[in-house]
Short mmCIF file of C-alpha atoms and ligand atoms in Angstrom, two decimals:
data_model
loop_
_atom_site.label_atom_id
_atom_site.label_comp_id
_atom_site.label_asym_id
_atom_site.label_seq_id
_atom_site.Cartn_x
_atom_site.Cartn_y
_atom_site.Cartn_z
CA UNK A 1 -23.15 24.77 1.77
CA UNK A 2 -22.30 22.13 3.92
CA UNK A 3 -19.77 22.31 6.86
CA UNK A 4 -16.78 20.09 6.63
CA UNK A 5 -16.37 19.79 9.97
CA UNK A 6 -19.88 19.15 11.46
CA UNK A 7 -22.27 17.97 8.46
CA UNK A 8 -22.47 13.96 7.29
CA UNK A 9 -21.04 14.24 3.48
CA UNK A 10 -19.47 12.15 0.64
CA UNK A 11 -16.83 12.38 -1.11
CA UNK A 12 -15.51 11.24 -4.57
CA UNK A 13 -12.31 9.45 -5.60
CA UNK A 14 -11.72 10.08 -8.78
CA UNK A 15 -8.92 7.18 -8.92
CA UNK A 16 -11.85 3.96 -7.98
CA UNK A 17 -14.85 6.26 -8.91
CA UNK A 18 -16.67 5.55 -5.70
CA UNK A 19 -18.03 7.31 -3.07
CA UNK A 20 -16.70 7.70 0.86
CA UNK A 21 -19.63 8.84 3.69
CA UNK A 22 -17.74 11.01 6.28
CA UNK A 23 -19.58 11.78 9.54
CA UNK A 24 -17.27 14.23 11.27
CA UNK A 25 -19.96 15.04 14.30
CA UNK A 26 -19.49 11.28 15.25
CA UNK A 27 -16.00 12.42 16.72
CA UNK A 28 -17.78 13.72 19.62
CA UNK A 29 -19.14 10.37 20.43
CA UNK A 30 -18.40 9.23 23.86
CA UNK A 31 -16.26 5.80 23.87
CA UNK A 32 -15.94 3.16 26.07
CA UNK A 33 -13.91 0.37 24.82
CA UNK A 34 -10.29 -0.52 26.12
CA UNK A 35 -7.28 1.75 25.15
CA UNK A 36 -4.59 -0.77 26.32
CA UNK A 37 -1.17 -1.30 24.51
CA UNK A 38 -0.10 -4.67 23.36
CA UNK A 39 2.65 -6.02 24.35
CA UNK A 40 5.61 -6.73 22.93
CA UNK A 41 8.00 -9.61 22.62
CA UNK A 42 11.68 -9.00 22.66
CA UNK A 43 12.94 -8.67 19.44
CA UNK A 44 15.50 -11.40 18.35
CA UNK A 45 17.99 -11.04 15.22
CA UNK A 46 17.79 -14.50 14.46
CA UNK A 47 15.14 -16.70 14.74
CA UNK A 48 15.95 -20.44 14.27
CA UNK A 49 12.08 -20.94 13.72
CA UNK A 50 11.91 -18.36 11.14
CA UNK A 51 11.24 -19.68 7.57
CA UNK A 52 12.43 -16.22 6.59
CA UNK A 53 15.83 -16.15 8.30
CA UNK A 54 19.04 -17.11 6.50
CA UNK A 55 20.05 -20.44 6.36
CA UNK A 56 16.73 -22.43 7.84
CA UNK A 57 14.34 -23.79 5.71
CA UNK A 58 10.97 -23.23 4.34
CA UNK A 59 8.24 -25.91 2.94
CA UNK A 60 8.65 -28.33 0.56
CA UNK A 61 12.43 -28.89 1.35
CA UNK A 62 13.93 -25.55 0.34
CA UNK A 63 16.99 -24.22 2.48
CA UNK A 64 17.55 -20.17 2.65
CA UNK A 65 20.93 -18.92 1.60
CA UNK A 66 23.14 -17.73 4.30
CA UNK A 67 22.07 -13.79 2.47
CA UNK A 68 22.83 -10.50 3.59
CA UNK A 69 20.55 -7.69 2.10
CA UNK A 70 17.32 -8.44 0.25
CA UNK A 71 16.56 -12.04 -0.95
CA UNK A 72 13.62 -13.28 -3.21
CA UNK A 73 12.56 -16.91 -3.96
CA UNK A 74 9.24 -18.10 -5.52
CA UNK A 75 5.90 -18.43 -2.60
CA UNK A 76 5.95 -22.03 -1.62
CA UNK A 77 2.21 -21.42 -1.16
CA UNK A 78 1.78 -19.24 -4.55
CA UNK A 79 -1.52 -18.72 -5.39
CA UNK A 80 -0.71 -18.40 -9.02
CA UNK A 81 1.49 -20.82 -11.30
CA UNK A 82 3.32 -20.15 -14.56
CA UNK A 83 1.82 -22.96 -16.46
CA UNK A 84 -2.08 -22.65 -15.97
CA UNK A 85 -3.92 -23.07 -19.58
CA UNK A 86 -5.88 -19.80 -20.01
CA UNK A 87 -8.80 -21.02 -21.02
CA UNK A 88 -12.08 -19.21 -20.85
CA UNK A 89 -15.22 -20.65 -19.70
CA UNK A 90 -18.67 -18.84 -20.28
CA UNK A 91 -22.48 -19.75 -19.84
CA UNK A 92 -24.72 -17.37 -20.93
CA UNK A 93 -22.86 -14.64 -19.99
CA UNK A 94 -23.69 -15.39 -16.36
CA UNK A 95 -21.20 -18.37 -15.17
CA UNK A 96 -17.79 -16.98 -16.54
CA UNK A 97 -14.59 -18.52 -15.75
CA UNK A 98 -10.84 -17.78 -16.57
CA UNK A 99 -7.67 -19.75 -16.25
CA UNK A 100 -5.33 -17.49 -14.31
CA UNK A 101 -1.81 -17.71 -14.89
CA UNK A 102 1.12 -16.12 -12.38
CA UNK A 103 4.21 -15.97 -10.02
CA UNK A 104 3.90 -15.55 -6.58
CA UNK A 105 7.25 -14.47 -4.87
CA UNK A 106 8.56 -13.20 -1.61
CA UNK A 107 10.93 -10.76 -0.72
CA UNK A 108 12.82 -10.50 2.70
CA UNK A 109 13.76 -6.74 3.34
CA UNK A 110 16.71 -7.77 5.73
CA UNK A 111 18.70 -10.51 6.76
CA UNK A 112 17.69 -9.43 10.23
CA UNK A 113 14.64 -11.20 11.59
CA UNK A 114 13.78 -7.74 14.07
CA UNK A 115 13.96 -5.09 11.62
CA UNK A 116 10.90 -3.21 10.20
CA UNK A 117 10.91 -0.33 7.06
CA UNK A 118 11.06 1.80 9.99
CA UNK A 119 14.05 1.34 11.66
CA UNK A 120 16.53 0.22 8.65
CA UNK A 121 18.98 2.68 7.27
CA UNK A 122 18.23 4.83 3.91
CA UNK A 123 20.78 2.70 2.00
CA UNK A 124 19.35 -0.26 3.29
CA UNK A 125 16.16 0.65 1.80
CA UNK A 126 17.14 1.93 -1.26
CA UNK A 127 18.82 -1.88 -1.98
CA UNK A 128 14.99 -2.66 -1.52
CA UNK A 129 13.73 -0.15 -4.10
CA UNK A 130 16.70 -1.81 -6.46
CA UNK A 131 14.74 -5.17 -5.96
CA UNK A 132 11.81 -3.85 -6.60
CA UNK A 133 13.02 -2.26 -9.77
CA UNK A 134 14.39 -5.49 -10.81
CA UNK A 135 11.72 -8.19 -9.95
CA UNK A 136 8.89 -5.40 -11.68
CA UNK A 137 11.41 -5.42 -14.85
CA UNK A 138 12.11 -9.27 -14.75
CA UNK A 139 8.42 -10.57 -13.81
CA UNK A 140 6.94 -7.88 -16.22
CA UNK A 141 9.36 -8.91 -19.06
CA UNK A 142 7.36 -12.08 -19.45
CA UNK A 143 4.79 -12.59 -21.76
CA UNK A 144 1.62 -13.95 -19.30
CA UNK A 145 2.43 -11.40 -17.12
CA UNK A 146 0.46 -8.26 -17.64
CA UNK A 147 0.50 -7.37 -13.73
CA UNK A 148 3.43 -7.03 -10.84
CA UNK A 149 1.07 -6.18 -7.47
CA UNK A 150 3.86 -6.13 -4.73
CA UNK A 151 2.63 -5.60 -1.41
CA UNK A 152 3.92 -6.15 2.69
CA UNK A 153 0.87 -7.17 4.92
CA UNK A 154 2.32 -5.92 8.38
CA UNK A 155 1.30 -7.38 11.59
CA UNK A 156 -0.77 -10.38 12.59
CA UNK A 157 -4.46 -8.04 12.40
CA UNK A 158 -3.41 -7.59 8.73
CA UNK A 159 -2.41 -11.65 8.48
CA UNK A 160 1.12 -11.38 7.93
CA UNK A 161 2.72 -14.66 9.42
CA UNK A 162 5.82 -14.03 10.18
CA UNK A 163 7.35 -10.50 11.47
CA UNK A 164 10.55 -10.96 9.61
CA UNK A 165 10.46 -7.83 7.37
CA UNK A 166 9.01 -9.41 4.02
CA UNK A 167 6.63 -8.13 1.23
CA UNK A 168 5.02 -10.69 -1.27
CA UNK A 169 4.52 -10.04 -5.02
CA UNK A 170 1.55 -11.52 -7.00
CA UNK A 171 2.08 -11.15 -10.74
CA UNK A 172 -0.66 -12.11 -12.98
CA UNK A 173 -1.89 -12.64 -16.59
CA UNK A 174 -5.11 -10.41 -15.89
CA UNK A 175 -5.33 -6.90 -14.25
CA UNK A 176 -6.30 -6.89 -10.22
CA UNK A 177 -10.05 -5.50 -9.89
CA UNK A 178 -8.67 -2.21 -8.00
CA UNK A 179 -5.83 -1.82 -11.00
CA UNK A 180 -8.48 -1.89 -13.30
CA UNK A 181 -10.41 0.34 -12.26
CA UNK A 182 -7.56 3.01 -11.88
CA UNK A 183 -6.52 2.49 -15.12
CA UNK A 184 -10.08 3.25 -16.23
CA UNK A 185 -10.48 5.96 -14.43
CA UNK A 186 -6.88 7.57 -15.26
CA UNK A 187 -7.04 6.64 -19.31
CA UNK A 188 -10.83 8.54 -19.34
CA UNK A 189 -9.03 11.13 -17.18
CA UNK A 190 -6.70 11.63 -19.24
CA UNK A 191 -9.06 11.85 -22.96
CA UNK A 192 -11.11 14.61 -20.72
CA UNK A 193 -8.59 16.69 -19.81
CA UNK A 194 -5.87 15.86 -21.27
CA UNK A 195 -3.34 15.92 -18.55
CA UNK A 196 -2.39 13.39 -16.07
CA UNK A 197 -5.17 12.57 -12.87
CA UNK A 198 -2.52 12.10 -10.59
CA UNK A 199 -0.28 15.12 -11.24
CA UNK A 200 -3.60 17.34 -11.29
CA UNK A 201 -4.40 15.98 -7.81
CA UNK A 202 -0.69 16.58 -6.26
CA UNK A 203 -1.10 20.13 -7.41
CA UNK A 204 -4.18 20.68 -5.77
CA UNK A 205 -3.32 18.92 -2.47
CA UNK A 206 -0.11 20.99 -2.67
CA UNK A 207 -1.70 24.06 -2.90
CA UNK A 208 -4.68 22.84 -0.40
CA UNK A 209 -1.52 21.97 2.15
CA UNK A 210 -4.39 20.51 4.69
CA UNK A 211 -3.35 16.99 3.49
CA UNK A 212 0.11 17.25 3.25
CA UNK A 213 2.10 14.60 5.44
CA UNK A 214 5.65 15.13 4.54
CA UNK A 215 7.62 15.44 1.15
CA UNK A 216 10.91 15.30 -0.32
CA UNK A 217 12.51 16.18 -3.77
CA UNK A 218 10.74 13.28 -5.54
CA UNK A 219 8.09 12.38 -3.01
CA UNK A 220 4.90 13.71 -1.74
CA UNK A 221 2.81 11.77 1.17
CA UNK A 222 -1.38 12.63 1.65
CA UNK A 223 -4.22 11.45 3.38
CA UNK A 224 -6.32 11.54 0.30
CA UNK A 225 -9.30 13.46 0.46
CA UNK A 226 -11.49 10.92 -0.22
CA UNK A 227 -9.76 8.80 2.58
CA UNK A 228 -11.66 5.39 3.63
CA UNK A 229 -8.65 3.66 6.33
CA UNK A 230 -8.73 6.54 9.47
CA UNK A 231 -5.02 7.26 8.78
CA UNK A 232 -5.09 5.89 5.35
CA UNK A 233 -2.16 7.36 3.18
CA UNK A 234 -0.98 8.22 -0.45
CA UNK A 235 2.80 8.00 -1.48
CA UNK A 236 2.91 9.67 -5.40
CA UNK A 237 5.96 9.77 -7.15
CA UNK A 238 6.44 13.98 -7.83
CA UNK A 239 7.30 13.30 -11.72
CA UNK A 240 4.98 11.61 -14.06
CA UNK A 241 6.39 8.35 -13.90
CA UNK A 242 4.17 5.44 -14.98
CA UNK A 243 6.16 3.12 -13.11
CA UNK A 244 9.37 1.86 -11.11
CA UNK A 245 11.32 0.97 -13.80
CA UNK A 246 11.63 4.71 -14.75
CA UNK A 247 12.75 6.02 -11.82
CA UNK A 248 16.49 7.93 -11.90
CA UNK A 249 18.87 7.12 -8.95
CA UNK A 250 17.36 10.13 -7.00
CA UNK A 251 13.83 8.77 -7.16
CA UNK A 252 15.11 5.36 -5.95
CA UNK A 253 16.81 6.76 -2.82
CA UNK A 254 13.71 9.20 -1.95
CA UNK A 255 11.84 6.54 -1.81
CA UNK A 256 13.84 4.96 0.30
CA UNK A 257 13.58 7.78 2.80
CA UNK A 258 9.96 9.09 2.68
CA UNK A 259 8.57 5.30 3.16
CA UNK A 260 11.50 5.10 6.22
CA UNK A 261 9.80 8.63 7.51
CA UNK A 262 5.74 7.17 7.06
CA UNK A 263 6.05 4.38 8.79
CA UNK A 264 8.15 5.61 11.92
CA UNK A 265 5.54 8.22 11.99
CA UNK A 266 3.12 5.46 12.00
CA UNK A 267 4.65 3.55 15.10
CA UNK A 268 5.12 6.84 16.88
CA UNK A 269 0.93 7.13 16.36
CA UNK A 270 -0.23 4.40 18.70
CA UNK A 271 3.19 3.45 20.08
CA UNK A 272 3.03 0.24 18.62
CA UNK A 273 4.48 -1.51 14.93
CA UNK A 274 1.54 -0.33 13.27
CA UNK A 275 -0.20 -2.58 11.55
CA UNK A 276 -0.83 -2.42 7.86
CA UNK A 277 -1.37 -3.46 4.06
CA UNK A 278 0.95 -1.68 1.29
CA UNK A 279 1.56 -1.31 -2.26
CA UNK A 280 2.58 -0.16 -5.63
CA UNK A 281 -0.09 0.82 -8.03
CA UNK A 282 1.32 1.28 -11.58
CA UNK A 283 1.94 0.95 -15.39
CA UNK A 284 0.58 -2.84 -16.47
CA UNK A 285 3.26 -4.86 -18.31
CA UNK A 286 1.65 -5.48 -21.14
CA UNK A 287 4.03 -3.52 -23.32
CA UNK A 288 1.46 -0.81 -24.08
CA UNK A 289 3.03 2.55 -22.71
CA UNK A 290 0.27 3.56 -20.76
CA UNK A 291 0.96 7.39 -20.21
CA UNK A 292 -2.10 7.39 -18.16
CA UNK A 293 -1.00 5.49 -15.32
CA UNK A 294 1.06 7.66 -12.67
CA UNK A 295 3.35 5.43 -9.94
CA UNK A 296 1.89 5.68 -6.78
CA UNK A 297 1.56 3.70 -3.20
CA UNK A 298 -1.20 3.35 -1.08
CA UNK A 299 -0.95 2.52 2.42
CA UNK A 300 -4.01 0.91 4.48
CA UNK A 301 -4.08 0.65 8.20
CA UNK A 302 -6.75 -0.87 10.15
CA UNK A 303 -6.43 1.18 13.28
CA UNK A 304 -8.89 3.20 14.67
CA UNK A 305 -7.84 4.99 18.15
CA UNK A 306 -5.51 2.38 19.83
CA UNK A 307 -2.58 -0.04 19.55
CA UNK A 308 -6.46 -2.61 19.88
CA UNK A 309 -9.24 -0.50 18.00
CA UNK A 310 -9.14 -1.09 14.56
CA UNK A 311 -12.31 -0.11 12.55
CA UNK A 312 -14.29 -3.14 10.70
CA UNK A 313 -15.62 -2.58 7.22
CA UNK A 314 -18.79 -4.05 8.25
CA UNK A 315 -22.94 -3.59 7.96
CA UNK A 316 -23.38 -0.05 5.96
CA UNK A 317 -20.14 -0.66 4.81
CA UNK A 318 -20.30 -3.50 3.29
CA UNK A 319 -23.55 -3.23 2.00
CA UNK A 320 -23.56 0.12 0.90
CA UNK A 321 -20.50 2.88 1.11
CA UNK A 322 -17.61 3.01 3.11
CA UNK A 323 -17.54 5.55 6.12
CA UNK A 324 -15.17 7.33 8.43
CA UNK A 325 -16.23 9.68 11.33
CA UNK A 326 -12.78 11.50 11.54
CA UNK A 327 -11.98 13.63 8.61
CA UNK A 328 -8.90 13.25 6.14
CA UNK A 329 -7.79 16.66 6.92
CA UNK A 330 -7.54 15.84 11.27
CA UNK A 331 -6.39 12.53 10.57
CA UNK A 332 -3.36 14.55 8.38
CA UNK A 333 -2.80 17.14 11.27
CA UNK A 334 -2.27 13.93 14.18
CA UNK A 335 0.10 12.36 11.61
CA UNK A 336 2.15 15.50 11.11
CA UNK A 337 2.44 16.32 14.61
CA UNK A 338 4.07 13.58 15.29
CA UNK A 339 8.38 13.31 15.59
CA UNK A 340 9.41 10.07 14.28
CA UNK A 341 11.83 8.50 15.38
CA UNK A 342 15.44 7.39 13.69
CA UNK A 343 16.68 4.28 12.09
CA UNK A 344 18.09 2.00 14.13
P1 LIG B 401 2.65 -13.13 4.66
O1 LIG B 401 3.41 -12.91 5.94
O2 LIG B 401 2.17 -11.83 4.05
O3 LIG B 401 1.60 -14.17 4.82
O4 LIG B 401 3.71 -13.72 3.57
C1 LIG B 401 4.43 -14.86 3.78
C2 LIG B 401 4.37 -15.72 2.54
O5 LIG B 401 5.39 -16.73 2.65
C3 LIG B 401 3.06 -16.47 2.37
O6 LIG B 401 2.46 -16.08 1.14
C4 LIG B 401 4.94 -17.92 2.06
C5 LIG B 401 3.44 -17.95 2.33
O7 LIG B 401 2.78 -18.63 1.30
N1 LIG B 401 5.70 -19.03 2.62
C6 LIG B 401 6.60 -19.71 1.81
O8 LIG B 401 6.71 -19.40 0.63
N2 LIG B 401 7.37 -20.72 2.35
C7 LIG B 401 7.30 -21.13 3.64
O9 LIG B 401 8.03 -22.00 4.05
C8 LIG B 401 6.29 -20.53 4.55
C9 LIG B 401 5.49 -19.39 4.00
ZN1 LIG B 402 13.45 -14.34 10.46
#
C-alpha cells in the first residue's frame, strides 16, 4: 500500500469524476522565490470613484441609490441577455451551436466600500444570505432560467475589479459544464446507492476528522480529499437541502457565520485579503425536484505559500491532471491552527 504522506498518488472526486495527482515528497523541495507581503492601501469607506458605492454612477448612465445593506441591479456588462432566440445550430454533429439566454446581476454586500465577508457582522451577513435566497427564488422563477451560478471573484489575481465587497450572479437557460457534471455524478450516485453523495461524504469526513476545518449546527467546512486549489475548501449545508430556498432561519444565519469564520481564517493564512473565487453549487431551476443535488459551496484560492505565490494550472496540468504537492489533510491542519480574527 502506498504511503500518504511520501508516495505520488491520485485521487478521485466522486462529485466531477476526475482524477487529482498529489506528490506529497515535493514538500521537501527547496524554494527560492520571494516571500514578500503586498502592500496595502488604506482602506476608505467611500470611494467617489467606486461604481459600486452609493449614490455614484456606473456605465451606461445608471446612478446607485443612496442604499444601506445589500443592493442588486442588472451587470451593465452581462454576458447573458433575457431575449436571445435559442436556436440550435448543428453540422454534422461536429460544429454545434446554441443561443444562450440569461441575467447577469451584481450584488454589493455593504454599503461600505472597505468591508470584506470577513470583517462584517453575523447579521450583516445573514441580510446577504436573505438576498441570496431571494434573487435564487426570483431569477429561478423564470421560465429560461434553468441555472442561478452566484459567485464573488476576490482580489485583483482572481480579476475582480473593484474591492467593494460584491459577488456577481450568472443565470442561464443551460446548465454550467461543472453543474452538469455534479448533477451527473450525484443523480447516478444516488440510483447506486440510493442515498445522497454529499451526505455520505460529510459522514465520512466527520468520522475521518483529518479534514475537518470548523463546523456549526448547520454547517460543516473541508478541504476535500480530492483537493486541487492548495487550501481549496468545501462549505456543505449539514441537512439534505437541495438548495437555498429551503433553508430555515437557522440555516440562513449559520451561514452567515461559518463563511464570516473561513474567510478570516483565510486572511489570517498569508496575512493578506486572500484572494479567491466562490460559489453556490445547487438544485437547477428547472422545476424538477432534483433530490439528488445537495447545497454546497466551493471555495478556490490561487495561493500557494505567500501573500505572491499562487500556483498556475499550467503544462501537466493542463494537458493532463491537475496536481498538488501538499496534501488535503496538512493543508486542513495550517487552516485550523489558525485564530481568526473578529468582525470589525
Ligand atoms: P467583478 O469585480 O467580479 O469583475 O464584478 C464586477 C461586475 O460589475 C462586472 O461583471 C460589472 C462588470 O461587468 N459592472 C457594471 O455592471 N457596471 C459598471 O459600471 C462597471 C462594472
Ligand atoms: Zn465602493
Amino acid at each position: 500500500m502506498f504511503n500518504w504522506n511520501q508516495d505520488p498518488h491520485r485521487r478521485f472526486n466522486p462529485l466531477t469524476r476526475e482524477w487529482v495527482l498529489v506528490s506529497p515528497h515535493r514538500t521537501q523541495r527547496p524554494w527560492q522565490g520571494q516571500m514578500e507581503k503586498t502592500a496595502r492601501p488604506p482602506a476608505k469607506r467611500y470611494d467617489p470613484d467606486c461604481y459600486l458605492c452609493p449614490g455614484n454612477s456606473r456605465a451606461g448612465g445608471a446612478r446607485n441609490p443612496q442604499y444601506t445593506g445589500t443592493f442588486v441591479f442588472d451587470n451593465d456588462y452581462a454576458a447573458l441577455k433575457p431575449d436571445t432566440p435559442r436556436d440550435r445550430f448543428a453540422q454534422n454533429d461536429l460544429l454545434v451551436a446554441e443561443g444562450e439566454p440569461g441575467i447577469c446581476r451584481v450584488v454589493c454586500f455593504s454599503q461600505r466600500h472597505d468591508l470584506t465577508i470577513a470583517n462584517m457582522q453575523v447579521p450583516e451577513l445573514r441580510a446577504v444570505v436573505d438576498t441570496w435566497v431571494e434573487q435564487y427564488g426570483d431569477l429561478g422563477s423564470r421560465p429560461f432560467i434553468n441555472y442561478v451560478e452566484m459567485f464573488e471573484n476576490r482580489g485583483a489575481m482572481m480579476g475582480a475589479s473593484n474591492p467593494h465587497p460584491h459577488c456577481q450572479i450568472w443565470s442561464s437557460c443551460s446548465l454550467p459544464n461543472e453543474v452538469l457534471k455534479e448533477q451527473q455524478s450525484q443523480l447516478a450516485w444516488r440510483e447506486e446507492h440510493g442515498a445522497c453523495l454529499l451526505c455520505q461524504y460529510l459522514k465520512a469526513e466527520q468520522n475521518a476528522r483529518d479534514r475537518l476545518l470548523d463546523e456549526n449546527d448547520t454547517w460543516v467546512v473541508v478541504v476535500p480529499f480530492w483537493a486541487v486549489w492548495p487550501f481549496e475548501t468545501m462549505v456543505l449545508a449539514r441537512r439534505h437541502t437541495t438548495a437555498l430556498d429551503q433553508l430555515d432561519d437557522a440555516e440562513r444565519t449559520g451561514l452567515a457565520e461559518i463563511l464570516q469564520r473561513l474567510t478570516a481564517r483565510y486572511d489570517c493564512l498569508f496575512e493578506v485579503p486572500f484572494p479567491y473565487t466562490m460559489g453556490f453549487h445547487q438544485r437547477p431551476t428547472d422545476g424538477a425536484p432534483h433530490d439528488e443535488w445537495h447545497l454546497h459551496l466551493h471555495f478556490y484560492p490561487p495561493l500557494l505559500r505567500s501573500a505572491t505565490v499562487r500556483k498556475f494550472m499550467v503544462g501537466f496540468e493542463m494537458l493532463g491532471t491537475p496536481q498538488r504537492d501538499l496534501t488535503p489533510e496538512a493543508a486542513a491542519q495550517r487552516l485550523r491552527e489558525l485564530a481568526p480574527a473578529g468582525a470589525h
